[in-house]
Amino acid sequence: MHWIELDGVTLPKRLGGHPALDFCNTWAGWGDVTEVEDARREWLKSYDVLVAWSVYAGLVSRDDADVLRRRAARRKAEAATVLERARALRVAVHDAVLDPADADALAALTPEVRRAGALVDVVPAGPDADAGADLAVGLEAGLELPVLAAAWSAAGLLSSPDVAKVCACPGIDCGWLFLDTRGRRRWCDMAVCGNRAKVAAHARRARERTA
């Protein structure tokens, strides 16, 4: 399965190896351009789901998420606008990490990164971090926090050597992104897309033998 249940919300599994790539993977089926408007492909169906995903991705704390949900309940129109910004940002990040020379994608990403940079705090790093401190967008961002945190994460990936290791899964109707750090990974999830490819190849060989 490509999904998990977290606090009653269905979310796509984190298979990308980086929060920015997992953010891109909140859309299902990048590899199929024939049904891009299909609502079933959208994981970020509401602002509440966006917040839940941000907690799962480690971009927003649970305490901040509770505050955001309460604010969103009072300011539904603003929350809806932020959700649309997140979806637009997702397209820009997807295009930029696959082609860092894509000027249009970078131009679409830049305004959100600038907004995030103005609100970044220096905070203690987690227990497993290599550094002593992290840069993170804080609650001062208000309802924008999830989208600005995603933008800041994407900027970090784009400005690191790891961006050259980003790959897109060739699985049927997939296209999810992941970091291929060892140069040997082909699928977003071998248990899902890899097995589907094996089954399809077996069926193709069986048809060829029959023919």
Coordinates of C-alpha atoms in Angstrom, one line a residue:
M1 CA 0.0 0.0 0.0
H2 CA 1.1 3.6 -0.7
W3 CA -0.7 5.0 2.2
I4 CA -1.0 5.1 6.0
E5 CA -3.6 6.2 8.6
L6 CA -2.5 9.0 11.0
D7 CA -4.9 10.4 13.5
G8 CA -7.8 9.3 11.4
V9 CA -6.4 10.9 8.2
T10 CA -5.2 8.9 5.2
L11 CA -1.8 10.1 4.0
P12 CA 0.6 8.9 1.3
K13 CA 3.6 7.0 2.7
R14 CA 6.9 8.9 3.0
L15 CA 9.0 7.1 0.4
G16 CA 10.9 10.1 -1.1
G17 CA 13.8 10.3 1.3
H18 CA 13.2 14.1 1.7
P19 CA 10.2 16.1 2.9
A20 CA 10.2 18.1 -0.4
L21 CA 9.9 15.0 -2.4
D22 CA 7.2 13.6 -0.1
F23 CA 5.4 16.8 -0.6
C24 CA 5.4 16.2 -4.4
N25 CA 4.1 12.7 -3.7
T26 CA 0.9 14.1 -2.2
W27 CA -0.3 14.0 -5.9
A28 CA -0.8 10.5 -7.3
G29 CA 0.0 9.7 -10.9
W30 CA 2.6 12.3 -12.1
G31 CA 3.5 9.7 -14.7
D32 CA 0.0 9.8 -16.3
V33 CA -0.9 13.1 -18.0
T34 CA -4.3 11.9 -19.3
E35 CA -6.2 12.4 -16.0
V36 CA -4.5 15.2 -14.3
E37 CA -7.8 16.7 -13.1
D38 CA -8.9 13.4 -11.5
A39 CA -9.8 14.3 -7.9
R40 CA -8.9 10.8 -6.8
R41 CA -5.3 11.7 -7.4
E42 CA -5.3 14.4 -4.8
W43 CA -4.2 13.5 -1.3
L44 CA -4.3 17.1 0.0
K45 CA -8.1 17.3 0.0
S46 CA -8.4 19.9 2.7
Y47 CA -6.4 22.3 4.8
D48 CA -6.7 19.9 7.7
V49 CA -5.1 17.1 5.7
L50 CA -2.3 19.5 4.7
V51 CA -1.6 20.2 8.3
A52 CA -1.7 16.5 9.2
W53 CA 0.7 15.7 6.3
S54 CA 3.0 18.5 7.6
V55 CA 3.2 16.9 11.0
Y56 CA 3.9 13.5 9.4
A57 CA 6.7 15.0 7.3
G58 CA 8.3 16.6 10.3
L59 CA 7.7 20.2 9.1
V60 CA 5.1 21.2 11.7
S61 CA 4.9 20.2 15.4
R62 CA 1.8 18.6 16.8
D63 CA 1.3 21.6 19.1
D64 CA 1.5 24.1 16.3
A65 CA -0.8 21.9 14.2
D66 CA -3.5 22.1 16.9
V67 CA -3.2 25.9 16.8
L68 CA -3.5 25.9 13.0
R69 CA -6.6 23.7 13.0
R70 CA -8.3 26.0 15.5
R71 CA -7.4 29.1 13.5
A72 CA -8.5 27.4 10.2
A73 CA -11.9 26.6 11.7
R74 CA -12.5 30.3 12.2
R75 CA -10.9 31.5 9.0
K76 CA -12.0 29.0 6.4
A77 CA -11.6 31.2 3.4
E78 CA -8.0 32.0 4.3
A79 CA -7.3 28.3 4.9
A80 CA -8.7 27.4 1.5
T81 CA -6.4 30.0 -0.2
V82 CA -3.4 28.5 1.6
L83 CA -4.4 25.0 0.4
E84 CA -4.5 26.2 -3.2
R85 CA -1.1 27.8 -2.7
A86 CA 0.3 24.5 -1.5
R87 CA -1.0 22.7 -4.5
A88 CA 0.5 25.3 -6.9
L89 CA 3.8 25.1 -4.9
R90 CA 3.8 21.4 -5.3
V91 CA 3.8 21.6 -9.1
A92 CA 6.7 24.1 -9.0
V93 CA 8.7 21.9 -6.6
H94 CA 8.1 18.8 -8.7
D95 CA 9.3 20.5 -11.9
A96 CA 12.2 22.2 -10.3
V97 CA 13.7 19.1 -8.6
L98 CA 13.5 17.2 -11.8
D99 CA 15.0 20.0 -13.8
P100 CA 16.8 22.6 -11.6
A101 CA 17.4 24.7 -14.7
D102 CA 13.6 25.1 -15.2
A103 CA 13.4 28.9 -14.8
D104 CA 9.6 29.0 -14.7
A105 CA 9.5 26.5 -11.9
L106 CA 12.1 28.3 -9.9
A107 CA 10.3 31.6 -10.5
A108 CA 7.1 30.1 -9.1
L109 CA 8.9 28.8 -6.1
T110 CA 10.9 31.9 -5.2
P111 CA 8.1 34.0 -3.7
E112 CA 7.2 31.3 -1.3
V113 CA 10.8 30.8 -0.3
R114 CA 11.3 34.5 0.3
R115 CA 8.2 34.6 2.5
A116 CA 9.5 31.6 4.4
G117 CA 13.0 33.1 4.8
A118 CA 11.6 36.1 6.5
L119 CA 10.0 33.9 9.1
V120 CA 12.7 31.3 9.7
D121 CA 13.8 30.7 13.3
V122 CA 17.0 29.0 14.5
V123 CA 15.8 26.1 16.7
P124 CA 17.5 23.2 18.4
A125 CA 18.1 20.2 16.1
G126 CA 16.5 16.9 16.8
P127 CA 18.4 14.1 18.6
D128 CA 19.3 12.4 15.4
A129 CA 20.5 15.5 13.5
D130 CA 24.1 16.0 12.5
A131 CA 24.1 19.8 13.4
G132 CA 23.4 21.5 16.6
A133 CA 20.6 23.7 15.3
D134 CA 18.0 23.8 12.5
L135 CA 16.3 26.5 10.5
A136 CA 12.5 26.2 10.6
V137 CA 9.5 28.3 9.8
G138 CA 7.6 29.0 13.1
L139 CA 4.0 29.6 14.1
E140 CA 4.4 33.3 13.4
A141 CA 3.6 32.3 9.8
G142 CA 0.0 31.7 10.8
L143 CA -2.1 29.5 8.5
E144 CA 0.7 29.8 5.9
L145 CA 3.0 27.7 8.0
P146 CA 2.6 24.3 6.1
V147 CA 3.1 25.8 2.7
L148 CA 6.1 28.0 3.8
A149 CA 7.7 25.1 5.6
A150 CA 7.4 23.0 2.4
A151 CA 8.9 25.8 0.4
W152 CA 11.8 26.1 2.7
S153 CA 12.4 22.4 2.6
A154 CA 12.3 22.4 -1.2
A155 CA 14.8 25.3 -1.3
G156 CA 17.2 23.2 0.9
L157 CA 17.0 20.3 -1.4
L158 CA 17.4 22.4 -4.5
S159 CA 20.5 24.1 -3.1
S160 CA 22.2 20.8 -2.1
P161 CA 24.0 18.1 -4.2
D162 CA 21.2 15.7 -3.4
V163 CA 19.0 17.3 -6.1
A164 CA 21.1 15.5 -8.7
K165 CA 19.9 12.2 -7.1
V166 CA 16.2 12.8 -7.5
C167 CA 14.5 10.2 -9.6
A168 CA 10.9 9.6 -10.7
C169 CA 9.4 6.1 -10.3
P170 CA 8.6 4.5 -13.7
G171 CA 5.8 2.5 -12.2
I172 CA 2.5 2.3 -14.0
D173 CA 0.5 5.5 -13.3
C174 CA 3.0 6.6 -10.6
G175 CA 5.9 9.1 -11.1
W176 CA 6.5 9.5 -7.4
L177 CA 9.9 11.1 -6.6
F178 CA 12.6 9.7 -4.5
L179 CA 16.3 10.2 -3.7
D180 CA 18.5 7.5 -5.3
T181 CA 21.4 7.9 -3.0
R182 CA 23.3 4.7 -4.0
G183 CA 22.4 4.8 -7.7
R184 CA 20.6 1.5 -7.5
R185 CA 17.0 2.3 -6.6
R186 CA 14.5 2.2 -9.4
W187 CA 11.1 2.1 -7.8
C188 CA 9.4 4.3 -5.2
D189 CA 8.3 1.1 -3.4
M190 CA 9.5 -2.3 -4.7
A191 CA 6.6 -4.0 -2.9
V192 CA 4.1 -2.0 -4.9
C193 CA 5.4 -0.5 -8.2
G194 CA 8.2 -3.1 -8.5
N195 CA 5.8 -6.0 -8.1
R196 CA 3.3 -4.5 -10.5
A197 CA 6.0 -4.3 -13.1
K198 CA 7.0 -7.9 -12.5
V199 CA 3.4 -9.0 -12.8
A200 CA 3.0 -7.0 -16.0
A201 CA 6.2 -8.4 -17.5
H202 CA 5.2 -11.9 -16.7
A203 CA 1.8 -11.4 -18.3
R204 CA 3.4 -9.9 -21.4
R205 CA 5.8 -12.9 -21.7
A206 CA 2.9 -15.3 -21.3
R207 CA 1.0 -13.6 -24.1
E208 CA 4.0 -13.7 -26.4
R209 CA 4.5 -17.4 -25.8
T210 CA 0.8 -18.0 -26.5
A211 CA 1.0 -16.0 -29.7

